[in-house]
């Protein structure tokens, strides 16, 4: 034994050095394990393009996974070879990437959004309103800290969004009062936890070492804390995290059913609806791009296609009769 860490431990170490999320860590490690098992526990350093191609082909042909799942697996393996094994990849160009199908996003009408929101209550109602009212992604809402909601300026600062970028989006005026009431409840609970000797929260990017008292401060608390305590899988500490996204997803699915809506909508559909309804009202596409955090305006342009009604706004000849 030379004391060298196991391969998966090396993967985790590199992921944490780059400040990737715990979900990315879990997903990448799972794909690396599946890749090694597929090739009968052969070390990845002894494999190359042919083995990666065989694994990805098996996913597509035998497992019938989607293009996004296949590309996720490829991303995990490229991270393994480039960042962990530090191997040159002359064969990278030989690996065929699955092409994502070009599909328009599901968008709800304003009436449908109102119908769904009317079926929700409590924290989930507030989360759903923020999704539609600000265009944030679900995890961006759930990871919000108290300090990032600015009532005076009417804005929300999204920290470490997709691509690890910060951005500013709108805080709907209609949510100011409900959010302030929610903050009062959360702050009272936090004060009670401090009295009980708890009340600390997870700090990103090792800020806990730089600011040792920060985890207990009110400004760093989650806007949507979980109802119970949980164990941090990285540090092993027991504390209160944000609410689980699955709780929001289940609540949203039930609300769609109660509202009688047949579209295949998810909480993320509210973000699509936010963008589409802004453009429909005449908002500039560059502004919508910034609010959504898109790097390229081409990504935002997809919502202009959604706005074209009735087959690219063409009047059917049947309607001319």
mmCIF file of C-alpha atoms in Angstrom:
data_model
loop_
_atom_site.group_PDB
_atom_site.id
_atom_site.type_symbol
_atom_site.label_atom_id
_atom_site.label_comp_id
_atom_site.label_asym_id
_atom_site.label_seq_id
_atom_site.Cartn_x
_atom_site.Cartn_y
_atom_site.Cartn_z
ATOM 1 C CA UNK A 1 0.000 0.000 0.000
ATOM 2 C CA UNK A 2 1.424 3.382 -1.011
ATOM 3 C CA UNK A 3 -1.185 5.383 0.837
ATOM 4 C CA UNK A 4 -2.655 6.779 -2.377
ATOM 5 C CA UNK A 5 -6.396 7.546 -2.052
ATOM 6 C CA UNK A 6 -8.890 5.277 -3.755
ATOM 7 C CA UNK A 7 -10.064 6.385 -7.194
ATOM 8 C CA UNK A 8 -13.523 7.508 -6.046
ATOM 9 C CA UNK A 9 -11.973 9.447 -3.177
ATOM 10 C CA UNK A 10 -9.765 11.220 -5.712
ATOM 11 C CA UNK A 11 -12.864 12.030 -7.788
ATOM 12 C CA UNK A 12 -14.598 13.492 -4.732
ATOM 13 C CA UNK A 13 -11.515 15.506 -3.816
ATOM 14 C CA UNK A 14 -11.270 17.105 -7.266
ATOM 15 C CA UNK A 15 -15.014 17.837 -7.351
ATOM 16 C CA UNK A 16 -14.809 19.591 -3.980
ATOM 17 C CA UNK A 17 -11.726 21.542 -5.026
ATOM 18 C CA UNK A 18 -13.769 22.912 -7.919
ATOM 19 C CA UNK A 19 -16.719 23.639 -5.605
ATOM 20 C CA UNK A 20 -19.159 21.460 -7.523
ATOM 21 C CA UNK A 21 -22.450 20.695 -5.807
ATOM 22 C CA UNK A 22 -23.075 17.595 -3.707
ATOM 23 C CA UNK A 23 -25.479 16.361 -6.402
ATOM 24 C CA UNK A 24 -22.803 16.614 -9.086
ATOM 25 C CA UNK A 25 -20.450 14.705 -6.795
ATOM 26 C CA UNK A 26 -22.975 11.933 -6.263
ATOM 27 C CA UNK A 27 -23.889 11.673 -9.947
ATOM 28 C CA UNK A 28 -20.288 11.697 -11.223
ATOM 29 C CA UNK A 29 -19.176 9.072 -8.710
ATOM 30 C CA UNK A 30 -22.101 6.847 -9.673
ATOM 31 C CA UNK A 31 -21.226 7.059 -13.378
ATOM 32 C CA UNK A 32 -17.567 6.265 -12.685
ATOM 33 C CA UNK A 33 -18.624 3.195 -10.676
ATOM 34 C CA UNK A 34 -20.961 2.047 -13.445
ATOM 35 C CA UNK A 35 -18.233 2.517 -16.059
ATOM 36 C CA UNK A 36 -15.753 0.424 -14.054
ATOM 37 C CA UNK A 37 -18.315 -2.306 -13.346
ATOM 38 C CA UNK A 38 -19.277 -2.426 -17.029
ATOM 39 C CA UNK A 39 -15.659 -3.210 -17.934
ATOM 40 C CA UNK A 40 -15.289 -5.826 -15.181
ATOM 41 C CA UNK A 41 -13.385 -3.572 -12.764
ATOM 42 C CA UNK A 42 -10.577 -2.715 -15.164
ATOM 43 C CA UNK A 43 -8.789 0.477 -14.100
ATOM 44 C CA UNK A 44 -9.854 3.505 -16.216
ATOM 45 C CA UNK A 45 -6.198 4.395 -16.769
ATOM 46 C CA UNK A 46 -5.874 1.214 -18.826
ATOM 47 C CA UNK A 47 -8.863 2.080 -21.007
ATOM 48 C CA UNK A 48 -9.535 4.646 -23.679
ATOM 49 C CA UNK A 49 -11.905 5.777 -26.431
ATOM 50 C CA UNK A 50 -13.103 2.272 -27.375
ATOM 51 C CA UNK A 51 -14.154 1.456 -23.816
ATOM 52 C CA UNK A 52 -15.871 4.819 -23.302
ATOM 53 C CA UNK A 53 -17.674 4.419 -26.639
ATOM 54 C CA UNK A 54 -18.780 0.884 -25.741
ATOM 55 C CA UNK A 55 -20.166 2.058 -22.402
ATOM 56 C CA UNK A 56 -22.065 4.981 -23.923
ATOM 57 C CA UNK A 57 -23.412 2.811 -26.743
ATOM 58 C CA UNK A 58 -24.681 0.291 -24.216
ATOM 59 C CA UNK A 59 -26.506 3.069 -22.382
ATOM 60 C CA UNK A 60 -28.187 4.222 -25.590
ATOM 61 C CA UNK A 61 -28.936 0.847 -27.207
ATOM 62 C CA UNK A 62 -29.558 -1.605 -24.367
ATOM 63 C CA UNK A 63 -30.590 0.773 -21.578
ATOM 64 C CA UNK A 64 -32.374 3.173 -23.972
ATOM 65 C CA UNK A 65 -31.410 6.258 -21.939
ATOM 66 C CA UNK A 66 -32.042 9.801 -23.166
ATOM 67 C CA UNK A 67 -29.421 11.915 -24.921
ATOM 68 C CA UNK A 68 -29.072 14.146 -21.845
ATOM 69 C CA UNK A 69 -28.397 11.121 -19.620
ATOM 70 C CA UNK A 70 -25.796 9.782 -22.034
ATOM 71 C CA UNK A 71 -24.073 13.164 -22.197
ATOM 72 C CA UNK A 72 -24.114 13.366 -18.402
ATOM 73 C CA UNK A 73 -22.289 10.026 -18.273
ATOM 74 C CA UNK A 74 -19.748 11.289 -20.817
ATOM 75 C CA UNK A 75 -19.186 14.469 -18.789
ATOM 76 C CA UNK A 76 -18.462 12.368 -15.697
ATOM 77 C CA UNK A 77 -15.943 10.212 -17.568
ATOM 78 C CA UNK A 78 -14.216 13.213 -19.129
ATOM 79 C CA UNK A 79 -13.911 14.727 -15.664
ATOM 80 C CA UNK A 80 -12.374 11.462 -14.455
ATOM 81 C CA UNK A 81 -9.756 11.369 -17.220
ATOM 82 C CA UNK A 82 -8.911 15.082 -17.355
ATOM 83 C CA UNK A 83 -9.166 16.226 -13.750
ATOM 84 C CA UNK A 84 -8.471 13.087 -11.729
ATOM 85 C CA UNK A 85 -6.200 10.845 -13.796
ATOM 86 C CA UNK A 86 -4.569 13.854 -15.518
ATOM 87 C CA UNK A 87 -4.385 11.893 -18.740
ATOM 88 C CA UNK A 88 -4.022 13.362 -22.201
ATOM 89 C CA UNK A 89 -7.094 12.656 -24.323
ATOM 90 C CA UNK A 90 -5.981 12.377 -27.942
ATOM 91 C CA UNK A 91 -8.983 10.131 -28.512
ATOM 92 C CA UNK A 92 -11.517 12.682 -27.243
ATOM 93 C CA UNK A 93 -12.595 13.611 -30.761
ATOM 94 C CA UNK A 94 -13.445 9.966 -31.471
ATOM 95 C CA UNK A 95 -16.160 9.819 -28.830
ATOM 96 C CA UNK A 96 -19.566 10.441 -30.360
ATOM 97 C CA UNK A 97 -21.793 12.716 -28.296
ATOM 98 C CA UNK A 98 -25.489 12.042 -28.354
ATOM 99 C CA UNK A 99 -27.473 14.827 -29.980
ATOM 100 C CA UNK A 100 -30.264 16.263 -27.877
ATOM 101 C CA UNK A 101 -33.626 16.322 -29.634
ATOM 102 C CA UNK A 102 -34.839 19.817 -30.446
ATOM 103 C CA UNK A 103 -38.035 20.307 -28.446
ATOM 104 C CA UNK A 104 -39.969 23.395 -27.466
ATOM 105 C CA UNK A 105 -40.457 23.860 -23.726
ATOM 106 C CA UNK A 106 -43.851 23.290 -22.138
ATOM 107 C CA UNK A 107 -45.407 26.658 -21.285
ATOM 108 C CA UNK A 108 -48.473 27.347 -19.166
ATOM 109 C CA UNK A 109 -50.951 30.104 -19.869
ATOM 110 C CA UNK A 110 -51.464 32.806 -17.249
ATOM 111 C CA UNK A 111 -54.839 31.247 -16.398
ATOM 112 C CA UNK A 112 -53.221 27.837 -15.938
ATOM 113 C CA UNK A 113 -50.527 29.318 -13.685
ATOM 114 C CA UNK A 114 -53.214 30.979 -11.575
ATOM 115 C CA UNK A 115 -55.106 27.682 -11.369
ATOM 116 C CA UNK A 116 -52.039 25.793 -10.148
ATOM 117 C CA UNK A 117 -51.016 28.433 -7.602
ATOM 118 C CA UNK A 118 -54.557 28.410 -6.213
ATOM 119 C CA UNK A 119 -54.083 24.715 -5.360
ATOM 120 C CA UNK A 120 -50.913 25.319 -3.335
ATOM 121 C CA UNK A 121 -50.323 26.647 0.159
ATOM 122 C CA UNK A 122 -47.568 27.361 2.685
ATOM 123 C CA UNK A 123 -43.906 27.119 1.703
ATOM 124 C CA UNK A 124 -44.642 25.356 -1.574
ATOM 125 C CA UNK A 125 -47.031 28.132 -2.624
ATOM 126 C CA UNK A 126 -44.335 30.710 -1.917
ATOM 127 C CA UNK A 127 -41.661 28.697 -3.772
ATOM 128 C CA UNK A 128 -43.923 28.283 -6.818
ATOM 129 C CA UNK A 129 -44.730 32.006 -6.837
ATOM 130 C CA UNK A 130 -41.011 32.827 -6.803
ATOM 131 C CA UNK A 131 -40.365 30.382 -9.648
ATOM 132 C CA UNK A 132 -42.973 32.071 -11.822
ATOM 133 C CA UNK A 133 -42.419 35.615 -10.550
ATOM 134 C CA UNK A 134 -38.623 35.696 -10.854
ATOM 135 C CA UNK A 135 -37.730 33.007 -13.406
ATOM 136 C CA UNK A 136 -35.340 31.235 -11.046
ATOM 137 C CA UNK A 137 -34.602 27.522 -11.234
ATOM 138 C CA UNK A 138 -35.996 25.336 -8.462
ATOM 139 C CA UNK A 139 -32.662 24.738 -6.716
ATOM 140 C CA UNK A 140 -31.821 28.442 -6.982
ATOM 141 C CA UNK A 141 -34.960 29.247 -5.008
ATOM 142 C CA UNK A 142 -34.360 26.530 -2.423
ATOM 143 C CA UNK A 143 -30.733 27.607 -1.900
ATOM 144 C CA UNK A 144 -31.642 31.259 -1.382
ATOM 145 C CA UNK A 145 -30.113 32.880 1.704
ATOM 146 C CA UNK A 146 -31.796 35.647 3.662
ATOM 147 C CA UNK A 147 -29.084 38.160 2.696
ATOM 148 C CA UNK A 148 -29.815 37.707 -1.017
ATOM 149 C CA UNK A 149 -33.402 38.998 -0.859
ATOM 150 C CA UNK A 150 -33.378 42.796 -1.100
ATOM 151 C CA UNK A 151 -36.820 44.223 -0.268
ATOM 152 C CA UNK A 152 -35.702 47.845 -0.713
ATOM 153 C CA UNK A 153 -34.376 47.384 -4.239
ATOM 154 C CA UNK A 154 -37.027 44.820 -5.182
ATOM 155 C CA UNK A 155 -34.480 42.282 -6.372
ATOM 156 C CA UNK A 156 -33.061 38.867 -5.635
ATOM 157 C CA UNK A 157 -29.385 37.995 -6.055
ATOM 158 C CA UNK A 158 -28.956 34.456 -7.370
ATOM 159 C CA UNK A 159 -25.623 33.107 -6.128
ATOM 160 C CA UNK A 160 -23.690 30.406 -7.979
ATOM 161 C CA UNK A 161 -26.385 29.694 -10.520
ATOM 162 C CA UNK A 162 -25.849 27.401 -13.477
ATOM 163 C CA UNK A 163 -22.247 27.732 -14.600
ATOM 164 C CA UNK A 164 -21.369 29.100 -11.137
ATOM 165 C CA UNK A 165 -22.492 32.602 -12.158
ATOM 166 C CA UNK A 166 -24.199 35.227 -10.003
ATOM 167 C CA UNK A 167 -27.049 37.292 -11.405
ATOM 168 C CA UNK A 168 -29.825 39.613 -10.283
ATOM 169 C CA UNK A 169 -33.497 38.971 -10.946
ATOM 170 C CA UNK A 170 -36.747 40.652 -10.006
ATOM 171 C CA UNK A 171 -38.518 40.302 -6.652
ATOM 172 C CA UNK A 172 -42.262 40.536 -7.446
ATOM 173 C CA UNK A 173 -43.924 43.338 -5.477
ATOM 174 C CA UNK A 174 -46.880 41.084 -4.735
ATOM 175 C CA UNK A 175 -44.584 38.704 -2.833
ATOM 176 C CA UNK A 176 -42.995 41.304 -0.540
ATOM 177 C CA UNK A 177 -45.638 41.028 2.181
ATOM 178 C CA UNK A 178 -45.904 37.183 2.116
ATOM 179 C CA UNK A 179 -42.093 36.892 2.132
ATOM 180 C CA UNK A 180 -41.744 39.256 5.088
ATOM 181 C CA UNK A 181 -44.314 37.197 7.019
ATOM 182 C CA UNK A 182 -42.420 34.043 6.102
ATOM 183 C CA UNK A 183 -39.130 35.626 7.225
ATOM 184 C CA UNK A 184 -40.665 36.446 10.613
ATOM 185 C CA UNK A 185 -41.622 32.790 11.141
ATOM 186 C CA UNK A 186 -38.217 31.501 10.012
ATOM 187 C CA UNK A 187 -36.361 34.041 12.168
ATOM 188 C CA UNK A 188 -38.358 33.066 15.271
ATOM 189 C CA UNK A 189 -37.494 29.414 14.645
ATOM 190 C CA UNK A 190 -33.844 30.324 14.147
ATOM 191 C CA UNK A 191 -33.792 32.268 17.423
ATOM 192 C CA UNK A 192 -35.224 29.240 19.239
ATOM 193 C CA UNK A 193 -32.525 27.022 17.714
ATOM 194 C CA UNK A 194 -29.796 29.415 18.835
ATOM 195 C CA UNK A 195 -31.202 29.210 22.358
ATOM 196 C CA UNK A 196 -30.977 25.426 22.097
ATOM 197 C CA UNK A 197 -27.319 25.601 21.053
ATOM 198 C CA UNK A 198 -27.905 24.864 17.365
ATOM 199 C CA UNK A 199 -28.834 27.147 14.467
ATOM 200 C CA UNK A 200 -25.780 26.788 12.210
ATOM 201 C CA UNK A 201 -26.108 26.329 8.467
ATOM 202 C CA UNK A 202 -23.944 24.979 5.639
ATOM 203 C CA UNK A 203 -21.469 27.534 4.276
ATOM 204 C CA UNK A 204 -20.184 27.325 0.696
ATOM 205 C CA UNK A 205 -16.571 27.502 -0.457
ATOM 206 C CA UNK A 206 -15.041 26.922 2.991
ATOM 207 C CA UNK A 207 -16.338 30.304 4.207
ATOM 208 C CA UNK A 208 -16.877 28.689 7.582
ATOM 209 C CA UNK A 209 -13.117 28.697 8.135
ATOM 210 C CA UNK A 210 -12.805 32.338 7.094
ATOM 211 C CA UNK A 211 -15.847 33.483 9.098
ATOM 212 C CA UNK A 212 -16.233 31.024 11.989
ATOM 213 C CA UNK A 213 -19.368 32.695 13.418
ATOM 214 C CA UNK A 214 -21.152 33.154 10.090
ATOM 215 C CA UNK A 215 -23.040 29.795 10.073
ATOM 216 C CA UNK A 216 -25.093 30.997 13.075
ATOM 217 C CA UNK A 217 -25.846 34.471 11.692
ATOM 218 C CA UNK A 218 -29.352 35.291 10.502
ATOM 219 C CA UNK A 219 -28.247 36.659 7.112
ATOM 220 C CA UNK A 220 -26.771 33.290 6.085
ATOM 221 C CA UNK A 221 -29.852 31.219 6.920
ATOM 222 C CA UNK A 222 -31.849 29.545 4.160
ATOM 223 C CA UNK A 223 -35.053 31.312 3.162
ATOM 224 C CA UNK A 224 -36.742 27.904 2.983
ATOM 225 C CA UNK A 225 -35.268 25.781 5.786
ATOM 226 C CA UNK A 226 -36.235 22.130 6.157
ATOM 227 C CA UNK A 227 -38.659 21.120 8.892
ATOM 228 C CA UNK A 228 -36.154 18.688 10.407
ATOM 229 C CA UNK A 229 -32.428 18.301 10.943
ATOM 230 C CA UNK A 230 -30.220 16.207 8.668
ATOM 231 C CA UNK A 231 -26.623 15.004 8.470
ATOM 232 C CA UNK A 232 -24.330 16.779 6.006
ATOM 233 C CA UNK A 233 -22.836 13.949 3.868
ATOM 234 C CA UNK A 234 -19.547 15.837 3.462
ATOM 235 C CA UNK A 235 -18.836 17.144 6.947
ATOM 236 C CA UNK A 236 -20.946 14.739 8.969
ATOM 237 C CA UNK A 237 -22.468 17.652 10.913
ATOM 238 C CA UNK A 238 -26.116 17.565 11.958
ATOM 239 C CA UNK A 239 -27.963 20.771 11.111
ATOM 240 C CA UNK A 240 -30.957 22.236 9.253
ATOM 241 C CA UNK A 241 -30.678 22.252 5.464
ATOM 242 C CA UNK A 242 -33.101 23.755 2.930
ATOM 243 C CA UNK A 243 -36.321 21.928 2.067
ATOM 244 C CA UNK A 244 -36.077 18.954 -0.284
ATOM 245 C CA UNK A 245 -36.852 19.695 -3.930
ATOM 246 C CA UNK A 246 -38.823 16.443 -4.140
ATOM 247 C CA UNK A 247 -41.348 17.874 -1.692
ATOM 248 C CA UNK A 248 -41.950 20.811 -4.050
ATOM 249 C CA UNK A 249 -42.102 18.536 -7.087
ATOM 250 C CA UNK A 250 -44.670 16.238 -5.456
ATOM 251 C CA UNK A 251 -46.775 19.174 -4.280
ATOM 252 C CA UNK A 252 -46.662 20.771 -7.734
ATOM 253 C CA UNK A 253 -47.665 17.530 -9.442
ATOM 254 C CA UNK A 254 -50.648 17.141 -7.124
ATOM 255 C CA UNK A 255 -51.663 20.768 -7.739
ATOM 256 C CA UNK A 256 -51.618 20.236 -11.526
ATOM 257 C CA UNK A 257 -53.909 17.254 -11.122
ATOM 258 C CA UNK A 258 -56.318 19.153 -8.886
ATOM 259 C CA UNK A 259 -56.346 22.084 -11.311
ATOM 260 C CA UNK A 260 -57.319 19.744 -14.150
ATOM 261 C CA UNK A 261 -54.335 20.626 -16.343
ATOM 262 C CA UNK A 262 -53.192 17.928 -18.785
ATOM 263 C CA UNK A 263 -49.840 19.465 -19.815
ATOM 264 C CA UNK A 264 -46.688 17.631 -18.693
ATOM 265 C CA UNK A 265 -45.588 20.490 -16.451
ATOM 266 C CA UNK A 266 -43.035 20.543 -13.627
ATOM 267 C CA UNK A 267 -41.857 23.358 -11.331
ATOM 268 C CA UNK A 268 -39.308 24.242 -14.042
ATOM 269 C CA UNK A 269 -42.233 24.945 -16.391
ATOM 270 C CA UNK A 270 -42.916 28.064 -14.319
ATOM 271 C CA UNK A 271 -39.484 29.415 -15.383
ATOM 272 C CA UNK A 272 -40.377 28.787 -19.047
ATOM 273 C CA UNK A 273 -43.721 30.495 -18.497
ATOM 274 C CA UNK A 274 -42.030 33.489 -16.831
ATOM 275 C CA UNK A 275 -39.818 34.052 -19.888
ATOM 276 C CA UNK A 276 -42.579 33.510 -22.428
ATOM 277 C CA UNK A 277 -45.047 35.808 -20.677
ATOM 278 C CA UNK A 278 -42.434 38.556 -20.338
ATOM 279 C CA UNK A 279 -41.671 38.428 -24.067
ATOM 280 C CA UNK A 280 -45.383 38.272 -24.838
ATOM 281 C CA UNK A 281 -45.861 41.509 -22.894
ATOM 282 C CA UNK A 282 -43.211 43.245 -25.019
ATOM 283 C CA UNK A 283 -40.171 42.919 -22.748
ATOM 284 C CA UNK A 284 -36.778 43.166 -24.457
ATOM 285 C CA UNK A 285 -35.196 39.765 -25.094
ATOM 286 C CA UNK A 286 -31.790 40.910 -23.770
ATOM 287 C CA UNK A 287 -33.401 41.807 -20.445
ATOM 288 C CA UNK A 288 -35.092 38.408 -20.286
ATOM 289 C CA UNK A 289 -31.743 36.796 -21.110
ATOM 290 C CA UNK A 290 -30.105 38.532 -18.136
ATOM 291 C CA UNK A 291 -32.939 37.666 -15.757
ATOM 292 C CA UNK A 292 -32.714 33.994 -16.747
ATOM 293 C CA UNK A 293 -28.907 33.930 -16.627
ATOM 294 C CA UNK A 294 -28.431 32.619 -20.167
ATOM 295 C CA UNK A 295 -24.905 33.011 -21.532
ATOM 296 C CA UNK A 296 -26.123 33.118 -25.129
ATOM 297 C CA UNK A 297 -29.210 34.942 -26.354
ATOM 298 C CA UNK A 298 -29.837 31.982 -28.681
ATOM 299 C CA UNK A 299 -30.924 30.004 -25.622
ATOM 300 C CA UNK A 300 -33.477 32.685 -24.789
ATOM 301 C CA UNK A 301 -34.648 32.823 -28.412
ATOM 302 C CA UNK A 302 -36.443 29.491 -27.994
ATOM 303 C CA UNK A 303 -39.218 31.338 -26.183
ATOM 304 C CA UNK A 304 -39.888 33.480 -29.243
ATOM 305 C CA UNK A 305 -40.793 30.246 -31.049
ATOM 306 C CA UNK A 306 -43.226 29.367 -28.295
ATOM 307 C CA UNK A 307 -44.955 32.719 -28.835
ATOM 308 C CA UNK A 308 -45.747 31.868 -32.453
ATOM 309 C CA UNK A 309 -49.280 30.572 -32.220
ATOM 310 C CA UNK A 310 -51.070 28.316 -34.668
ATOM 311 C CA UNK A 311 -48.168 26.969 -36.709
ATOM 312 C CA UNK A 312 -45.858 29.997 -36.811
ATOM 313 C CA UNK A 313 -48.835 32.375 -36.626
ATOM 314 C CA UNK A 314 -50.086 31.259 -40.054
ATOM 315 C CA UNK A 315 -53.832 31.561 -40.632
ATOM 316 C CA UNK A 316 -55.142 28.154 -41.693
ATOM 317 C CA UNK A 317 -56.946 28.120 -45.059
ATOM 318 C CA UNK A 318 -59.831 26.381 -43.305
ATOM 319 C CA UNK A 319 -60.361 29.557 -41.274
ATOM 320 C CA UNK A 320 -60.606 31.625 -44.475
ATOM 321 C CA UNK A 321 -63.672 29.797 -45.698
#
